Coordinates of C-alpha atoms in Angstrom, one line a residue:
M25 CA 22.3 -36.6 33.3
I26 CA 22.5 -33.6 31.0
H27 CA 25.1 -31.1 32.1
L28 CA 28.0 -32.6 30.0
T29 CA 25.7 -32.6 26.9
A30 CA 25.0 -28.9 27.5
L31 CA 28.6 -28.1 28.0
R32 CA 29.7 -30.0 24.9
R33 CA 27.1 -28.2 22.8
L34 CA 28.1 -24.8 23.9
F35 CA 31.8 -25.4 23.2
R36 CA 30.9 -27.0 19.9
L37 CA 29.6 -23.6 18.8
A38 CA 33.2 -22.4 18.5
S39 CA 34.0 -25.0 15.8
M40 CA 30.8 -24.2 13.8
R41 CA 30.4 -21.5 11.1
L42 CA 29.0 -19.1 13.6
P43 CA 30.3 -15.7 14.7
I44 CA 31.1 -16.8 18.2
S45 CA 34.4 -17.1 20.1
I46 CA 35.4 -19.5 22.9
A47 CA 35.1 -16.6 25.3
V48 CA 31.6 -16.0 24.2
V49 CA 30.8 -19.7 24.6
V50 CA 32.1 -19.7 28.1
T51 CA 30.0 -16.6 28.9
L52 CA 27.0 -18.1 27.3
L53 CA 27.4 -21.3 29.3
F54 CA 27.4 -19.6 32.6
S55 CA 24.9 -16.9 31.8
Q56 CA 22.3 -19.4 30.6
V57 CA 22.9 -22.0 33.4
T58 CA 22.9 -19.4 36.2
P59 CA 20.7 -16.6 35.0
A60 CA 20.0 -13.6 37.2
G61 CA 16.6 -12.4 38.3
A62 CA 13.6 -13.6 40.3
T63 CA 11.1 -16.3 39.4
T64 CA 8.3 -15.1 37.2
L65 CA 5.0 -17.0 37.2
P66 CA 1.5 -16.3 35.8
S67 CA -0.9 -14.3 38.0
G68 CA -2.2 -16.4 40.9
F69 CA 0.7 -18.8 41.1
I70 CA 3.3 -19.1 43.8
E71 CA 6.6 -21.0 44.2
T72 CA 7.6 -22.8 47.3
E73 CA 10.9 -24.6 48.0
I74 CA 10.4 -28.2 49.2
V75 CA 13.9 -29.5 49.5
S76 CA 17.4 -27.9 49.1
A77 CA 21.1 -28.8 49.3
L78 CA 20.6 -32.0 47.3
P79 CA 23.9 -33.3 45.9
S80 CA 23.7 -33.7 42.1
P81 CA 20.0 -34.9 41.7
T82 CA 19.1 -36.5 38.4
T83 CA 15.5 -37.7 38.6
M84 CA 12.4 -37.8 40.7
A85 CA 9.0 -39.6 40.7
F86 CA 5.9 -39.6 42.9
A87 CA 4.9 -42.9 44.3
P88 CA 1.2 -43.8 44.1
D89 CA 0.9 -43.1 47.9
G90 CA 2.1 -39.5 47.4
R91 CA 5.7 -39.8 48.6
L92 CA 8.3 -38.1 46.4
F93 CA 11.4 -40.2 45.5
I94 CA 14.5 -38.3 44.4
G95 CA 17.4 -39.9 42.7
L96 CA 20.9 -38.6 43.1
Q97 CA 23.6 -39.2 40.5
A98 CA 25.9 -41.0 43.0
G99 CA 23.1 -43.6 43.7
A100 CA 21.1 -42.6 46.7
I101 CA 17.3 -42.4 46.5
R102 CA 15.9 -39.9 49.0
I103 CA 12.2 -39.7 50.0
V104 CA 10.2 -36.6 50.8
Q105 CA 7.2 -37.4 52.9
N106 CA 4.6 -34.8 54.0
G107 CA 7.0 -32.1 52.8
V108 CA 10.0 -33.4 54.8
L109 CA 13.2 -35.0 53.5
L110 CA 13.7 -38.2 55.4
P111 CA 17.2 -38.6 56.9
A112 CA 17.9 -42.1 55.6
P113 CA 17.9 -43.0 51.9
F114 CA 15.4 -45.5 50.6
V115 CA 18.4 -47.3 49.0
T116 CA 21.8 -46.5 47.5
V117 CA 22.3 -48.3 44.3
P118 CA 25.9 -49.4 43.3
T119 CA 26.7 -47.0 40.4
T120 CA 29.3 -44.7 39.0
G121 CA 28.9 -41.0 38.6
A122 CA 31.2 -40.6 35.7
G123 CA 30.1 -38.1 33.0
E124 CA 26.4 -38.4 32.5
Q125 CA 26.3 -41.9 34.1
G126 CA 24.8 -42.8 37.5
L127 CA 21.3 -43.3 38.8
L128 CA 19.1 -42.0 36.0
G129 CA 15.5 -43.3 36.4
I130 CA 12.9 -44.3 39.0
A131 CA 9.5 -45.9 38.3
F132 CA 6.8 -47.6 40.4
D133 CA 4.9 -50.8 39.6
P134 CA 1.2 -50.3 38.7
N135 CA 0.5 -52.6 41.7
F136 CA 2.9 -50.8 44.0
A137 CA 0.3 -50.7 46.8
S138 CA 0.3 -54.5 47.0
N139 CA 3.8 -55.5 45.9
G140 CA 6.0 -52.4 46.8
Y141 CA 8.1 -52.7 43.6
V142 CA 10.3 -49.8 42.8
Y143 CA 12.3 -49.9 39.5
T144 CA 15.6 -48.1 39.0
Y145 CA 17.8 -47.5 36.0
F146 CA 21.5 -46.9 36.7
T147 CA 25.0 -47.4 35.3
S148 CA 27.0 -50.4 36.6
Q149 CA 30.0 -49.8 38.8
T150 CA 32.2 -52.5 37.4
T151 CA 33.4 -53.3 33.9
P152 CA 32.1 -53.9 31.4
I153 CA 30.2 -50.7 32.1
H154 CA 26.6 -50.9 31.1
N155 CA 23.2 -49.6 32.2
R156 CA 20.8 -51.9 34.0
I157 CA 17.2 -51.9 35.3
V158 CA 17.0 -53.2 38.9
R159 CA 13.9 -53.7 41.0
Y160 CA 13.7 -53.2 44.7
T161 CA 10.8 -53.9 47.1
A162 CA 9.8 -51.1 49.5
N163 CA 9.5 -51.9 53.2
G164 CA 8.1 -48.7 54.5
N165 CA 10.6 -45.9 53.7
V166 CA 13.6 -48.3 52.9
A167 CA 14.2 -51.0 50.5
L168 CA 13.7 -54.6 51.8
A169 CA 17.1 -56.1 52.4
G170 CA 18.0 -58.6 49.7
S171 CA 15.2 -57.5 47.4
E172 CA 17.5 -56.3 44.7
T173 CA 16.5 -58.0 41.4
L174 CA 18.1 -57.5 38.0
I175 CA 15.2 -57.0 35.6
F176 CA 17.1 -56.1 32.4
R177 CA 20.7 -55.7 31.5
L178 CA 21.4 -53.3 28.7
T179 CA 24.2 -53.7 26.2
D180 CA 27.8 -52.7 27.2
L181 CA 28.5 -49.0 26.7
N182 CA 31.2 -47.8 24.3
A183 CA 34.0 -46.2 26.4
P184 CA 34.6 -43.3 26.8
R185 CA 31.6 -42.2 24.7
G186 CA 29.3 -44.3 26.9
Q187 CA 29.6 -41.6 29.6
G188 CA 26.9 -39.6 27.6
H189 CA 23.5 -40.2 26.0
N190 CA 22.4 -42.9 28.4
G191 CA 18.7 -42.2 28.6
G192 CA 17.1 -43.8 31.7
S193 CA 13.6 -42.4 31.9
M194 CA 11.0 -45.0 32.7
I195 CA 7.2 -45.1 33.0
F196 CA 4.6 -47.7 33.1
G197 CA 2.0 -47.4 30.3
S198 CA -1.7 -47.9 30.5
D199 CA -1.0 -51.4 29.1
G200 CA 1.0 -52.3 32.3
K201 CA 4.3 -52.5 30.3
L202 CA 7.5 -50.7 31.3
Y203 CA 8.7 -48.1 28.8
V204 CA 12.4 -47.1 28.9
T205 CA 14.5 -44.5 27.1
V206 CA 18.0 -45.4 25.8
G207 CA 20.3 -42.9 24.3
D208 CA 22.4 -43.5 21.2
N209 CA 25.6 -44.0 23.2
F210 CA 27.2 -41.0 21.3
I211 CA 27.2 -43.2 18.2
A212 CA 24.6 -41.6 16.0
P213 CA 24.1 -44.4 13.4
N214 CA 23.0 -46.7 16.3
A215 CA 19.6 -44.9 16.3
Q216 CA 18.6 -46.2 12.9
L217 CA 19.7 -49.8 13.4
L218 CA 17.4 -52.5 14.8
T219 CA 20.4 -54.6 15.7
N220 CA 21.2 -52.6 18.9
I221 CA 19.1 -51.0 21.6
F222 CA 20.7 -47.6 21.5
G223 CA 18.7 -44.5 20.4
K224 CA 15.5 -46.4 21.2
I225 CA 12.4 -46.7 23.4
L226 CA 12.2 -50.2 24.9
R227 CA 9.0 -51.9 26.0
L228 CA 9.2 -54.6 28.7
N229 CA 7.0 -56.7 30.9
P230 CA 7.2 -55.8 34.6
D231 CA 9.5 -58.9 35.1
G232 CA 11.9 -57.8 32.4
T233 CA 10.8 -60.3 29.8
I234 CA 10.0 -59.0 26.3
P235 CA 6.3 -58.7 25.2
G236 CA 5.5 -60.8 22.1
D237 CA 3.4 -58.0 20.6
N238 CA 6.3 -55.5 20.4
P239 CA 6.5 -54.1 16.9
F240 CA 9.8 -55.7 16.0
Y241 CA 9.5 -58.9 18.0
D242 CA 9.3 -61.1 14.9
T243 CA 12.1 -59.3 12.9
A244 CA 14.7 -58.4 15.6
S245 CA 16.6 -60.9 17.7
G246 CA 17.6 -61.2 21.3
D247 CA 17.2 -58.1 23.5
N248 CA 16.6 -56.1 20.4
R249 CA 13.0 -57.5 20.3
A250 CA 12.4 -55.0 23.2
I251 CA 12.6 -52.1 20.7
W252 CA 9.3 -50.2 20.6
A253 CA 10.4 -47.0 18.7
Y254 CA 13.7 -45.8 17.3
G255 CA 15.6 -43.0 15.6
L256 CA 16.3 -41.0 18.8
R257 CA 19.4 -39.2 19.9
H258 CA 19.2 -38.7 23.7
P259 CA 15.6 -39.4 24.8
Y260 CA 15.8 -37.7 28.2
N261 CA 12.2 -37.9 29.4
L262 CA 9.0 -40.0 29.0
A263 CA 5.6 -38.7 30.1
L264 CA 2.2 -40.3 30.0
D265 CA -1.2 -38.4 30.0
R266 CA -3.6 -40.4 32.1
L267 CA -6.6 -38.7 30.4
S268 CA -5.8 -39.7 26.8
N269 CA -2.9 -42.2 27.2
R270 CA -0.7 -40.1 25.1
M271 CA 3.0 -40.6 25.6
Y272 CA 5.5 -37.8 24.9
I273 CA 9.3 -38.3 24.5
N274 CA 11.7 -35.4 25.0
D275 CA 14.7 -35.9 22.7
V276 CA 17.8 -33.7 23.2
G277 CA 18.9 -32.4 19.8
Y278 CA 22.3 -31.8 18.2
H279 CA 23.0 -28.8 15.9
S280 CA 19.4 -27.6 15.4
W281 CA 16.3 -28.8 17.2
E282 CA 15.0 -29.9 20.6
E283 CA 12.0 -32.2 20.2
V284 CA 8.8 -33.3 21.9
N285 CA 7.7 -36.5 20.1
L286 CA 4.5 -38.5 20.3
G287 CA 5.2 -42.1 21.4
V288 CA 3.9 -44.5 18.7
A289 CA 4.7 -48.2 18.4
G290 CA 7.2 -48.8 15.6
A291 CA 7.8 -45.1 14.9
N292 CA 11.1 -43.9 13.5
Y293 CA 11.9 -40.3 14.6
G294 CA 14.7 -39.8 12.1
W295 CA 17.9 -39.2 14.0
P296 CA 20.6 -38.8 12.7
T297 CA 19.1 -38.3 9.2
T298 CA 16.9 -35.5 10.3
E299 CA 16.1 -33.2 13.2
G300 CA 12.9 -31.3 13.8
T301 CA 9.9 -31.4 11.5
T302 CA 10.4 -33.4 8.4
S303 CA 8.4 -34.0 5.2
N304 CA 10.0 -37.5 4.7
P305 CA 7.2 -40.0 5.1
A306 CA 9.7 -42.6 6.5
F307 CA 10.1 -40.5 9.7
T308 CA 7.7 -39.3 12.4
S309 CA 7.8 -35.6 13.0
P310 CA 7.7 -34.2 16.5
V311 CA 4.6 -32.6 17.8
H312 CA 6.7 -29.7 18.9
A313 CA 10.3 -28.6 18.2
Y314 CA 12.3 -25.5 19.1
P315 CA 15.8 -24.4 17.9
N316 CA 18.7 -24.7 20.2
Y317 CA 21.7 -22.5 20.8
A318 CA 23.7 -24.2 18.2
T319 CA 21.6 -22.5 15.5
G320 CA 22.8 -19.1 16.8
S321 CA 19.3 -17.9 17.6
G322 CA 18.0 -20.8 19.7
Q323 CA 15.7 -21.0 22.7
G324 CA 17.7 -23.5 24.9
C325 CA 20.4 -26.2 24.7
A326 CA 18.8 -29.4 25.9
I327 CA 15.2 -30.3 26.6
T328 CA 14.9 -32.2 29.9
G329 CA 11.9 -33.0 32.1
G330 CA 8.3 -32.9 31.1
A331 CA 4.9 -33.8 32.6
F332 CA 1.2 -33.6 31.6
Y333 CA -1.1 -31.7 33.9
D334 CA -3.5 -34.5 34.7
P335 CA -3.8 -34.7 38.5
L336 CA -6.7 -36.4 40.4
V337 CA -6.9 -33.2 42.4
Q338 CA -7.5 -30.3 40.1
Q339 CA -5.7 -27.2 41.4
F340 CA -4.6 -25.2 38.3
P341 CA -7.3 -23.4 36.2
T342 CA -9.1 -25.8 33.9
S343 CA -7.5 -24.2 30.9
Y344 CA -4.3 -26.1 31.8
N345 CA -6.1 -29.5 31.8
G346 CA -4.1 -32.0 29.7
D347 CA -1.4 -29.5 28.7
Y348 CA 2.3 -30.5 28.7
F349 CA 4.9 -28.7 30.8
F350 CA 8.5 -29.1 29.8
A351 CA 11.9 -27.6 30.8
D352 CA 15.2 -27.0 29.1
Y353 CA 18.5 -27.4 31.0
C354 CA 20.0 -24.0 29.9
N355 CA 17.2 -21.5 29.5
S356 CA 15.9 -21.8 33.1
R357 CA 12.2 -21.8 32.2
I358 CA 9.2 -24.0 31.9
T359 CA 7.2 -24.0 28.7
V360 CA 3.6 -25.1 28.4
L361 CA 2.4 -26.9 25.3
D362 CA -1.3 -26.6 24.6
R363 CA -2.8 -30.1 24.2
D364 CA -5.1 -29.1 21.4
T365 CA -3.0 -26.8 19.2
N366 CA 0.5 -27.9 20.1
T367 CA 1.3 -24.2 20.6
A368 CA 4.0 -23.5 23.0
S369 CA 4.1 -20.5 25.4
Q370 CA 6.3 -19.5 28.3
F371 CA 4.8 -20.5 31.6
A372 CA 7.6 -19.6 34.1
T373 CA 11.2 -18.4 34.3
F374 CA 13.5 -18.9 37.2
A375 CA 16.6 -17.5 38.8
G376 CA 17.8 -21.0 39.6
P377 CA 19.8 -23.1 37.1
S378 CA 19.6 -26.5 35.5
I379 CA 16.1 -28.0 35.6
V380 CA 16.3 -31.7 35.0
N381 CA 12.8 -33.0 35.9
V382 CA 9.2 -31.9 36.0
A383 CA 6.3 -33.7 37.7
T384 CA 2.7 -33.2 38.4
G385 CA 2.1 -33.8 42.1
P386 CA -0.9 -35.6 43.7
D387 CA -1.9 -32.3 45.2
G388 CA -2.4 -30.8 41.8
S389 CA 0.8 -28.7 42.0
L390 CA 3.6 -28.7 39.5
Y391 CA 7.0 -29.7 40.8
Y392 CA 10.4 -29.3 39.3
L393 CA 13.9 -30.6 40.1
M394 CA 16.9 -28.3 39.8
R395 CA 20.4 -29.8 39.6
G396 CA 22.0 -26.6 40.8
A397 CA 25.2 -24.8 39.8
T398 CA 27.4 -26.5 42.4
T399 CA 27.6 -30.0 43.9
N400 CA 25.2 -29.6 46.8
A401 CA 22.8 -27.0 45.3
G402 CA 20.0 -29.3 44.0
A403 CA 16.5 -28.5 45.0
V404 CA 12.8 -29.4 44.5
Q405 CA 10.4 -26.5 44.0
R406 CA 6.6 -26.5 43.9
I407 CA 4.4 -24.3 41.8
S408 CA 0.9 -23.9 43.2
Y409 CA -2.2 -21.9 42.2
T410 CA -3.7 -19.9 44.9
S411 CA -5.9 -17.2 43.3
G412 CA -9.5 -17.4 42.3
V413 CA -12.0 -20.2 43.1
P414 CA -10.3 -23.6 43.2
T415 CA -11.6 -26.2 40.8
A416 CA -13.7 -28.7 42.9
T417 CA -12.1 -32.1 43.5
P418 CA -14.2 -34.8 41.8
T419 CA -16.3 -36.6 44.4
S420 CA -17.9 -39.5 42.7
P421 CA -16.0 -42.8 42.2
C422 CA -16.3 -42.4 38.5
C423 CA -14.3 -39.2 38.7
S424 CA -11.9 -40.0 41.4
T425 CA -10.2 -43.0 39.8
P426 CA -8.8 -43.0 36.3
A427 CA -9.6 -46.7 35.8
A428 CA -13.3 -45.9 36.3
R429 CA -13.4 -43.2 33.7
P430 CA -14.7 -44.1 30.3
A431 CA -11.8 -45.0 28.1
R432 CA -13.3 -44.0 24.8
R433 CA -13.4 -40.3 24.1
R434 CA -17.0 -40.4 22.7
V435 CA -18.4 -41.6 26.0
R436 CA -19.4 -38.4 27.9
C437 CA -20.9 -39.8 31.1
C438 CA -20.7 -42.9 33.2
R439 CA -22.0 -44.3 36.5
T440 CA -20.5 -46.8 38.8
P441 CA -22.7 -49.6 40.3
T442 CA -22.1 -48.3 43.8
S443 CA -22.7 -44.6 43.1
T444 CA -25.8 -42.6 42.7
A445 CA -23.8 -39.9 40.9
M446 CA -23.0 -39.6 37.3
C447 CA -19.5 -38.5 36.1
C448 CA -19.7 -36.4 33.0
R449 CA -17.1 -34.6 31.0
S450 CA -17.2 -31.4 29.1
S451 CA -14.7 -30.5 26.5
P452 CA -14.5 -26.8 25.9
G453 CA -12.0 -26.4 23.2
R454 CA -11.6 -30.2 23.4
R455 CA -10.2 -29.9 26.9
I456 CA -11.5 -32.6 29.2
S457 CA -13.0 -31.5 32.5
W458 CA -14.7 -34.1 34.8
T459 CA -17.6 -33.1 37.0
A460 CA -19.8 -35.1 39.4
V461 CA -23.5 -34.5 38.8
S462 CA -26.7 -35.8 40.2
A463 CA -28.1 -39.0 38.7

């Protein structure tokens, strides 16, 4: 959840040393969250609405089989299958929707095809209020009755501050471990302490136990051994690039910078000591940062969803291969970050408000989730490329499955034992493009 963070930031401007009044703050809030004008996209791209009238959506994730799971703040998980929103929820988790709390994250087990495991991150309904990771087993389009399994219980939240900065984004890494974002619980010093899990990235085994090779396993104690990286304020989104195994962390800033950070084991990203790029060797600088509205000349108020363009089916022009697309809750646009230069440029702007999630679909399209300006105004939109000659879908087994591709960047071609085709990659400008060629 992000809308309260955005609201607080804009009202906080009035108390800062900036030439802005409360009236201007209110105007700014609504003009940025509900901008006028039509969607603008690069030439050759189109936008299609997939689902509308969603009540306060917070997250979404594609299952390995192509179904889209959408999380609603109040706890329901809805499924879109073959472009249709199914009438019954997959499951409704027992959660509270207070402030920024609720259902905040969804992830799928790497072996989902065989075990059907779906992981959820949500806030408890009963006191003491805390966030928890709960696993369900899919039985078709609903959760198997009685399959609810508590994987990891997070530390109790500080009330009432615990209504914000909850984190909740989850992904499985290439190592098969579950990575989880946790906000600082609105207590900034938490982020620099290895004696709590707030303001951190956690790394867990799929069963919720803590891996013994975590960077602080031998120095921290108890659940704090799950800490993989720290020094974050409100890490809203995790994304993994299948082509290079890079992980990016979107961290919502305070008075100055919104950040995209490279996930590194043991890294300290500096909050609350520093925001944005730093020369202090004790901290890891972001790969990209942009000023927020609190600076008086910013480009947004809260970075939210992000996704690498790394689909099995290549639909966009190859120049976008491996690039990172991310959104901001207030500026109603999606920005693309070049994978080689870390240069950001505007990709699209929208009339609709409040983008909270971005995902690359199995069809090679880019999807984004809008929370909407009113309770039942959430929607999922799809951005597709239709002009020019589509990039051919890889046909050899080496190209079509990420696991079969060579893991080392120096390896340019490979051949599977059952294939007479080679799979080679070219790297124009260091961008990776896989092509099936004759043996």
